[in-house]
Amino acid sequence: MTRSNKEPRTGLGELPKRILRTARYIWAYARLPHPAGSSPESDYAEFLKGCRVALVGPAPTTVGSRQGDRLDRYDRVVRMNHALPIPPGIQPDVGTRTDILYHNVWKSRGKSLPWEELVPILRESVRWVCATRPYTDAEGGNVHEIDSFLAILDGQLPFRTISPRAFIRLKWGMRCHPNAGIITIQDLLQFDIRELYITGFTFYKGGKAYYDGYRGVGLVSWLHPADRHVARLREWVKVEPRIRLDDALERILGS
């Protein structure tokens, strides 16, 4: 059996690790750690205040949508993880602008660009970089990897990490590790934005995970159960009037 369809181990041998992880979560929740070199949260809040925001995901449902011009007219355009550089052939469908990149700050996982190659692209493309992981080692090597990324970024762009409290509440509420998409949606909604249009998300419903040219590795079902992510977004849509969805995502949430 491969790792991708295993369930996490829950034996007694995991108990010390769970205790340590819980202790780290409690510390992070109480202390709200952020890395040295982070930009002020107030600056990011001001950057988003009153804006119409488009969050563009990598799902193949964007192909043929011809919404690129519409997306580029939003006040802020947000993309995630391995979206940059945007493949030229898909720009009529997903647009050309990127104001904010939310990135998992994993070090050269899978097909992703090494950070030494990514940072020059970011410098020419975006105005903010946000880590989708909090600055705590409760889940693994977050602190080391974020610090390593910041050393290469070297102050060339504003950078922030998500709130540990928001992440912990989301993770424990969903009873799984939230993926970058759902983390990004929650993070954006905590700011004073006017609208959040979400396109390019299917939560892996369908035969193809991403549009051509995106470097993701697909669904890790034991870590990010798709149905729990769909359920959480469905809950937000019911109570959050600022959310707008593309037609494909509307159908997924309605099913």
mmCIF file of C-alpha atoms in Angstrom:
data_model
loop_
_atom_site.group_PDB
_atom_site.id
_atom_site.type_symbol
_atom_site.label_atom_id
_atom_site.label_comp_id
_atom_site.label_asym_id
_atom_site.label_seq_id
_atom_site.Cartn_x
_atom_site.Cartn_y
_atom_site.Cartn_z
ATOM 1 C CA MET A 1 0.000 0.000 0.000
ATOM 2 C CA THR A 2 1.368 3.410 -0.925
ATOM 3 C CA ARG A 3 1.592 6.359 1.423
ATOM 4 C CA SER A 4 -0.986 8.288 -0.598
ATOM 5 C CA ASN A 5 -3.832 6.011 0.445
ATOM 6 C CA LYS A 6 -2.709 5.082 3.925
ATOM 7 C CA GLU A 7 -4.370 6.527 6.970
ATOM 8 C CA PRO A 8 -2.042 8.195 9.498
ATOM 9 C CA ARG A 9 -0.803 5.769 12.120
ATOM 10 C CA THR A 10 -2.543 5.973 15.464
ATOM 11 C CA GLY A 11 -0.685 3.378 17.575
ATOM 12 C CA LEU A 12 0.676 3.911 21.057
ATOM 13 C CA GLY A 13 4.104 4.628 19.598
ATOM 14 C CA GLU A 14 2.692 7.872 18.261
ATOM 15 C CA LEU A 15 1.596 9.108 21.687
ATOM 16 C CA PRO A 16 4.813 11.008 22.593
ATOM 17 C CA LYS A 17 4.755 12.703 19.167
ATOM 18 C CA ARG A 18 1.125 13.704 19.658
ATOM 19 C CA ILE A 19 1.855 15.155 23.079
ATOM 20 C CA LEU A 20 4.765 17.183 21.678
ATOM 21 C CA ARG A 21 2.686 18.341 18.720
ATOM 22 C CA THR A 22 -0.159 19.446 21.001
ATOM 23 C CA ALA A 23 2.283 21.318 23.230
ATOM 24 C CA ARG A 24 3.673 23.132 20.201
ATOM 25 C CA TYR A 25 0.150 24.055 19.081
ATOM 26 C CA ILE A 26 -0.656 25.451 22.530
ATOM 27 C CA TRP A 27 2.554 27.492 22.484
ATOM 28 C CA ALA A 28 1.805 28.810 18.997
ATOM 29 C CA TYR A 29 -1.788 29.651 19.917
ATOM 30 C CA ALA A 30 -0.653 31.581 22.974
ATOM 31 C CA ARG A 31 2.417 33.305 21.532
ATOM 32 C CA LEU A 32 1.421 33.914 17.878
ATOM 33 C CA PRO A 33 4.971 33.434 16.562
ATOM 34 C CA HIS A 34 6.037 35.053 13.316
ATOM 35 C CA PRO A 35 9.456 34.933 11.659
ATOM 36 C CA ALA A 36 11.945 37.749 11.862
ATOM 37 C CA GLY A 37 11.655 39.775 8.698
ATOM 38 C CA SER A 38 7.883 39.462 8.394
ATOM 39 C CA SER A 39 6.079 42.543 7.172
ATOM 40 C CA PRO A 40 3.520 44.138 9.508
ATOM 41 C CA GLU A 41 0.073 42.544 9.381
ATOM 42 C CA SER A 42 -1.400 46.033 9.293
ATOM 43 C CA ASP A 43 0.353 46.654 5.958
ATOM 44 C CA TYR A 44 -1.265 43.571 4.464
ATOM 45 C CA ALA A 45 -4.659 44.563 5.848
ATOM 46 C CA GLU A 46 -4.306 47.982 4.240
ATOM 47 C CA PHE A 47 -3.277 46.381 0.933
ATOM 48 C CA LEU A 48 -6.565 44.430 0.887
ATOM 49 C CA LYS A 49 -8.920 46.954 2.446
ATOM 50 C CA GLY A 50 -12.062 47.515 0.405
ATOM 51 C CA CYS A 51 -10.787 45.442 -2.532
ATOM 52 C CA ARG A 52 -12.539 43.086 -4.889
ATOM 53 C CA VAL A 53 -10.312 40.009 -4.823
ATOM 54 C CA ALA A 54 -10.064 37.155 -7.328
ATOM 55 C CA LEU A 55 -8.578 33.883 -6.094
ATOM 56 C CA VAL A 56 -7.473 31.829 -9.096
ATOM 57 C CA GLY A 57 -6.795 28.142 -8.516
ATOM 58 C CA PRO A 58 -5.125 25.623 -10.827
ATOM 59 C CA ALA A 59 -8.082 23.380 -11.686
ATOM 60 C CA PRO A 60 -8.619 22.453 -15.356
ATOM 61 C CA THR A 61 -12.133 23.915 -15.227
ATOM 62 C CA THR A 62 -10.573 27.291 -16.005
ATOM 63 C CA VAL A 63 -9.486 26.060 -19.448
ATOM 64 C CA GLY A 64 -11.732 27.588 -22.093
ATOM 65 C CA SER A 65 -13.425 29.949 -19.638
ATOM 66 C CA ARG A 66 -12.045 33.057 -21.391
ATOM 67 C CA GLN A 67 -12.272 35.009 -18.153
ATOM 68 C CA GLY A 68 -8.702 36.304 -18.165
ATOM 69 C CA ASP A 69 -9.604 39.931 -18.881
ATOM 70 C CA ARG A 70 -12.278 39.856 -16.180
ATOM 71 C CA LEU A 71 -9.834 38.491 -13.628
ATOM 72 C CA ASP A 72 -7.211 41.079 -14.483
ATOM 73 C CA ARG A 73 -9.744 43.832 -13.707
ATOM 74 C CA TYR A 74 -10.085 42.793 -10.067
ATOM 75 C CA ASP A 75 -8.395 45.040 -7.511
ATOM 76 C CA ARG A 76 -6.253 42.140 -6.268
ATOM 77 C CA VAL A 77 -5.504 38.832 -7.981
ATOM 78 C CA VAL A 78 -4.364 35.961 -5.787
ATOM 79 C CA ARG A 79 -2.750 32.700 -6.898
ATOM 80 C CA MET A 80 -1.274 29.761 -5.050
ATOM 81 C CA ASN A 81 1.788 27.570 -4.817
ATOM 82 C CA HIS A 82 3.103 26.696 -8.297
ATOM 83 C CA ALA A 83 0.999 29.062 -10.426
ATOM 84 C CA LEU A 84 3.995 31.164 -11.517
ATOM 85 C CA PRO A 85 5.051 31.643 -14.174
ATOM 86 C CA ILE A 86 1.582 31.446 -15.735
ATOM 87 C CA PRO A 87 1.696 29.269 -18.888
ATOM 88 C CA PRO A 88 1.126 31.627 -21.862
ATOM 89 C CA GLY A 89 -1.450 29.336 -23.452
ATOM 90 C CA ILE A 90 -3.808 29.603 -20.486
ATOM 91 C CA GLN A 91 -3.542 33.329 -19.841
ATOM 92 C CA PRO A 92 -6.765 34.123 -21.766
ATOM 93 C CA ASP A 93 -8.535 31.876 -19.245
ATOM 94 C CA VAL A 94 -6.763 32.713 -15.969
ATOM 95 C CA GLY A 95 -5.409 36.199 -16.588
ATOM 96 C CA THR A 96 -1.907 37.610 -16.394
ATOM 97 C CA ARG A 97 -1.784 39.542 -13.110
ATOM 98 C CA THR A 98 -0.705 38.215 -9.743
ATOM 99 C CA ASP A 99 -0.681 40.576 -6.797
ATOM 100 C CA ILE A 100 -0.413 37.978 -4.015
ATOM 101 C CA LEU A 101 1.005 34.469 -3.994
ATOM 102 C CA TYR A 102 0.035 32.114 -1.180
ATOM 103 C CA HIS A 103 2.715 29.432 -1.034
ATOM 104 C CA ASN A 104 3.121 26.334 1.132
ATOM 105 C CA VAL A 105 6.874 27.060 1.409
ATOM 106 C CA TRP A 106 7.831 23.449 0.916
ATOM 107 C CA LYS A 107 11.440 23.136 -0.128
ATOM 108 C CA SER A 108 11.637 21.782 -3.683
ATOM 109 C CA ARG A 109 8.919 19.140 -3.286
ATOM 110 C CA GLY A 110 7.855 17.165 -6.337
ATOM 111 C CA LYS A 111 7.952 19.213 -9.513
ATOM 112 C CA SER A 112 8.108 22.622 -7.819
ATOM 113 C CA LEU A 113 10.719 25.187 -8.738
ATOM 114 C CA PRO A 114 13.728 25.499 -6.415
ATOM 115 C CA TRP A 115 13.443 28.665 -4.363
ATOM 116 C CA GLU A 116 16.530 30.126 -6.018
ATOM 117 C CA GLU A 117 14.575 30.028 -9.309
ATOM 118 C CA LEU A 118 11.227 30.997 -7.816
ATOM 119 C CA VAL A 119 12.321 34.164 -6.003
ATOM 120 C CA PRO A 120 13.369 36.075 -9.167
ATOM 121 C CA ILE A 121 9.987 35.196 -10.706
ATOM 122 C CA LEU A 122 8.208 36.454 -7.599
ATOM 123 C CA ARG A 123 10.212 39.659 -7.604
ATOM 124 C CA GLU A 124 9.038 40.424 -11.145
ATOM 125 C CA SER A 125 5.438 39.223 -10.673
ATOM 126 C CA VAL A 126 3.902 39.822 -7.249
ATOM 127 C CA ARG A 127 3.544 42.400 -4.495
ATOM 128 C CA TRP A 128 3.090 40.111 -1.483
ATOM 129 C CA VAL A 129 4.032 36.532 -0.568
ATOM 130 C CA CYS A 130 2.028 34.716 2.117
ATOM 131 C CA ALA A 131 2.980 31.371 3.632
ATOM 132 C CA THR A 132 0.020 29.003 4.008
ATOM 133 C CA ARG A 133 1.677 27.419 7.036
ATOM 134 C CA PRO A 134 2.046 29.027 10.461
ATOM 135 C CA TYR A 135 5.465 29.659 11.923
ATOM 136 C CA THR A 136 5.473 26.647 14.230
ATOM 137 C CA ASP A 137 7.001 23.195 14.050
ATOM 138 C CA ALA A 138 3.871 21.452 15.339
ATOM 139 C CA GLU A 139 3.456 19.892 11.883
ATOM 140 C CA GLY A 140 7.098 19.355 11.011
ATOM 141 C CA GLY A 141 9.847 21.577 9.678
ATOM 142 C CA ASN A 142 7.838 24.730 9.092
ATOM 143 C CA VAL A 143 10.170 27.053 10.984
ATOM 144 C CA HIS A 144 13.350 25.843 9.279
ATOM 145 C CA GLU A 145 11.809 25.917 5.798
ATOM 146 C CA ILE A 146 10.249 29.350 6.238
ATOM 147 C CA ASP A 147 13.532 30.734 7.579
ATOM 148 C CA SER A 148 15.396 29.198 4.627
ATOM 149 C CA PHE A 149 12.947 30.742 2.171
ATOM 150 C CA LEU A 150 13.241 34.143 3.839
ATOM 151 C CA ALA A 151 17.023 33.973 3.594
ATOM 152 C CA ILE A 152 16.712 33.593 -0.184
ATOM 153 C CA LEU A 153 13.910 36.164 -0.470
ATOM 154 C CA ASP A 154 16.224 38.552 1.418
ATOM 155 C CA GLY A 155 13.659 41.307 1.939
ATOM 156 C CA GLN A 156 12.935 41.725 -1.761
ATOM 157 C CA LEU A 157 9.157 41.448 -1.212
ATOM 158 C CA PRO A 158 6.742 41.832 1.697
ATOM 159 C CA PHE A 159 6.195 38.446 3.366
ATOM 160 C CA ARG A 160 3.865 37.141 6.049
ATOM 161 C CA THR A 161 2.768 33.845 7.556
ATOM 162 C CA ILE A 162 -0.833 32.971 8.365
ATOM 163 C CA SER A 163 -2.118 33.290 11.903
ATOM 164 C CA PRO A 164 -1.375 30.212 14.017
ATOM 165 C CA ARG A 165 -4.693 30.655 15.820
ATOM 166 C CA ALA A 166 -6.717 30.686 12.610
ATOM 167 C CA PHE A 167 -4.842 27.667 11.273
ATOM 168 C CA ILE A 168 -5.255 25.661 14.468
ATOM 169 C CA ARG A 169 -8.983 26.391 14.676
ATOM 170 C CA LEU A 170 -9.426 25.400 11.035
ATOM 171 C CA LYS A 171 -7.395 22.197 11.336
ATOM 172 C CA TRP A 172 -9.083 21.001 14.492
ATOM 173 C CA GLY A 173 -12.526 22.004 13.245
ATOM 174 C CA MET A 174 -12.075 20.041 10.011
ATOM 175 C CA ARG A 175 -10.374 17.123 11.776
ATOM 176 C CA CYS A 176 -7.712 17.014 9.061
ATOM 177 C CA HIS A 177 -4.868 19.089 7.683
ATOM 178 C CA PRO A 178 -6.432 21.851 5.536
ATOM 179 C CA ASN A 179 -4.989 22.281 2.068
ATOM 180 C CA ALA A 180 -3.547 25.512 0.713
ATOM 181 C CA GLY A 181 -6.771 26.490 -1.036
ATOM 182 C CA ILE A 182 -9.036 26.372 1.990
ATOM 183 C CA ILE A 183 -6.361 28.047 4.121
ATOM 184 C CA THR A 184 -6.080 30.884 1.599
ATOM 185 C CA ILE A 185 -9.849 31.390 1.461
ATOM 186 C CA GLN A 186 -10.125 31.578 5.242
ATOM 187 C CA ASP A 187 -7.184 33.970 5.470
ATOM 188 C CA LEU A 188 -8.515 36.378 2.856
ATOM 189 C CA LEU A 189 -11.969 36.477 4.440
ATOM 190 C CA GLN A 190 -10.568 37.712 7.755
ATOM 191 C CA PHE A 191 -9.636 41.012 6.083
ATOM 192 C CA ASP A 192 -11.876 43.911 5.104
ATOM 193 C CA ILE A 193 -12.333 42.943 1.470
ATOM 194 C CA ARG A 194 -15.449 43.765 -0.558
ATOM 195 C CA GLU A 195 -15.686 40.549 -2.599
ATOM 196 C CA LEU A 196 -13.884 37.235 -2.978
ATOM 197 C CA TYR A 197 -14.390 35.567 -6.343
ATOM 198 C CA ILE A 198 -13.142 31.965 -6.337
ATOM 199 C CA THR A 199 -12.354 30.173 -9.585
ATOM 200 C CA GLY A 200 -10.222 27.212 -10.597
ATOM 201 C CA PHE A 201 -11.100 24.915 -7.677
ATOM 202 C CA THR A 202 -12.649 21.462 -7.970
ATOM 203 C CA PHE A 203 -11.237 19.795 -4.849
ATOM 204 C CA TYR A 204 -10.053 17.080 -7.233
ATOM 205 C CA LYS A 205 -13.562 16.199 -8.385
ATOM 206 C CA GLY A 206 -12.913 14.924 -11.898
ATOM 207 C CA GLY A 207 -10.338 13.019 -13.852
ATOM 208 C CA LYS A 208 -7.653 15.701 -14.024
ATOM 209 C CA ALA A 209 -6.182 17.616 -11.095
ATOM 210 C CA TYR A 210 -4.647 20.688 -12.752
ATOM 211 C CA TYR A 211 -4.404 22.618 -15.968
ATOM 212 C CA ASP A 212 -1.335 21.814 -18.093
ATOM 213 C CA GLY A 213 1.825 23.492 -16.842
ATOM 214 C CA TYR A 214 0.935 23.518 -13.146
ATOM 215 C CA ARG A 215 3.523 21.695 -11.011
ATOM 216 C CA GLY A 216 1.323 20.274 -8.255
ATOM 217 C CA VAL A 217 1.399 16.648 -7.158
ATOM 218 C CA GLY A 218 -2.358 16.001 -6.879
ATOM 219 C CA LEU A 219 -4.566 14.979 -3.982
ATOM 220 C CA VAL A 220 -2.978 13.501 -0.860
ATOM 221 C CA SER A 221 -6.240 11.977 0.361
ATOM 222 C CA TRP A 222 -5.072 10.847 3.788
ATOM 223 C CA LEU A 223 -3.854 14.369 4.594
ATOM 224 C CA HIS A 224 -6.452 16.530 2.790
ATOM 225 C CA PRO A 225 -9.775 14.622 2.511
ATOM 226 C CA ALA A 226 -11.625 16.330 -0.332
ATOM 227 C CA ASP A 227 -15.125 15.937 1.102
ATOM 228 C CA ARG A 228 -14.188 17.755 4.305
ATOM 229 C CA HIS A 229 -12.823 20.666 2.301
ATOM 230 C CA VAL A 230 -15.968 20.871 0.176
ATOM 231 C CA ALA A 231 -18.104 20.760 3.328
ATOM 232 C CA ARG A 232 -16.144 23.586 4.952
ATOM 233 C CA LEU A 233 -16.419 25.844 1.891
ATOM 234 C CA ARG A 234 -20.121 25.063 1.651
ATOM 235 C CA GLU A 235 -20.530 26.236 5.262
ATOM 236 C CA TRP A 236 -18.715 29.494 4.536
ATOM 237 C CA VAL A 237 -20.786 30.194 1.428
ATOM 238 C CA LYS A 238 -23.984 29.944 3.474
ATOM 239 C CA VAL A 239 -22.933 32.661 5.909
ATOM 240 C CA GLU A 240 -20.463 34.818 3.942
ATOM 241 C CA PRO A 241 -22.083 37.174 1.383
ATOM 242 C CA ARG A 242 -18.711 38.339 0.053
ATOM 243 C CA ILE A 243 -17.991 34.971 -1.601
ATOM 244 C CA ARG A 244 -18.679 34.500 -5.306
ATOM 245 C CA LEU A 245 -18.008 31.176 -7.063
ATOM 246 C CA ASP A 246 -17.424 30.193 -10.659
ATOM 247 C CA ASP A 247 -19.988 27.894 -12.296
ATOM 248 C CA ALA A 248 -17.917 24.714 -11.883
ATOM 249 C CA LEU A 249 -17.478 25.259 -8.158
ATOM 250 C CA GLU A 250 -21.147 26.151 -7.772
ATOM 251 C CA ARG A 251 -22.042 22.747 -9.238
ATOM 252 C CA ILE A 252 -19.594 20.921 -6.939
ATOM 253 C CA LEU A 253 -20.963 22.576 -3.823
ATOM 254 C CA GLY A 254 -24.512 21.985 -4.938
ATOM 255 C CA SER A 255 -24.008 18.262 -5.523
#
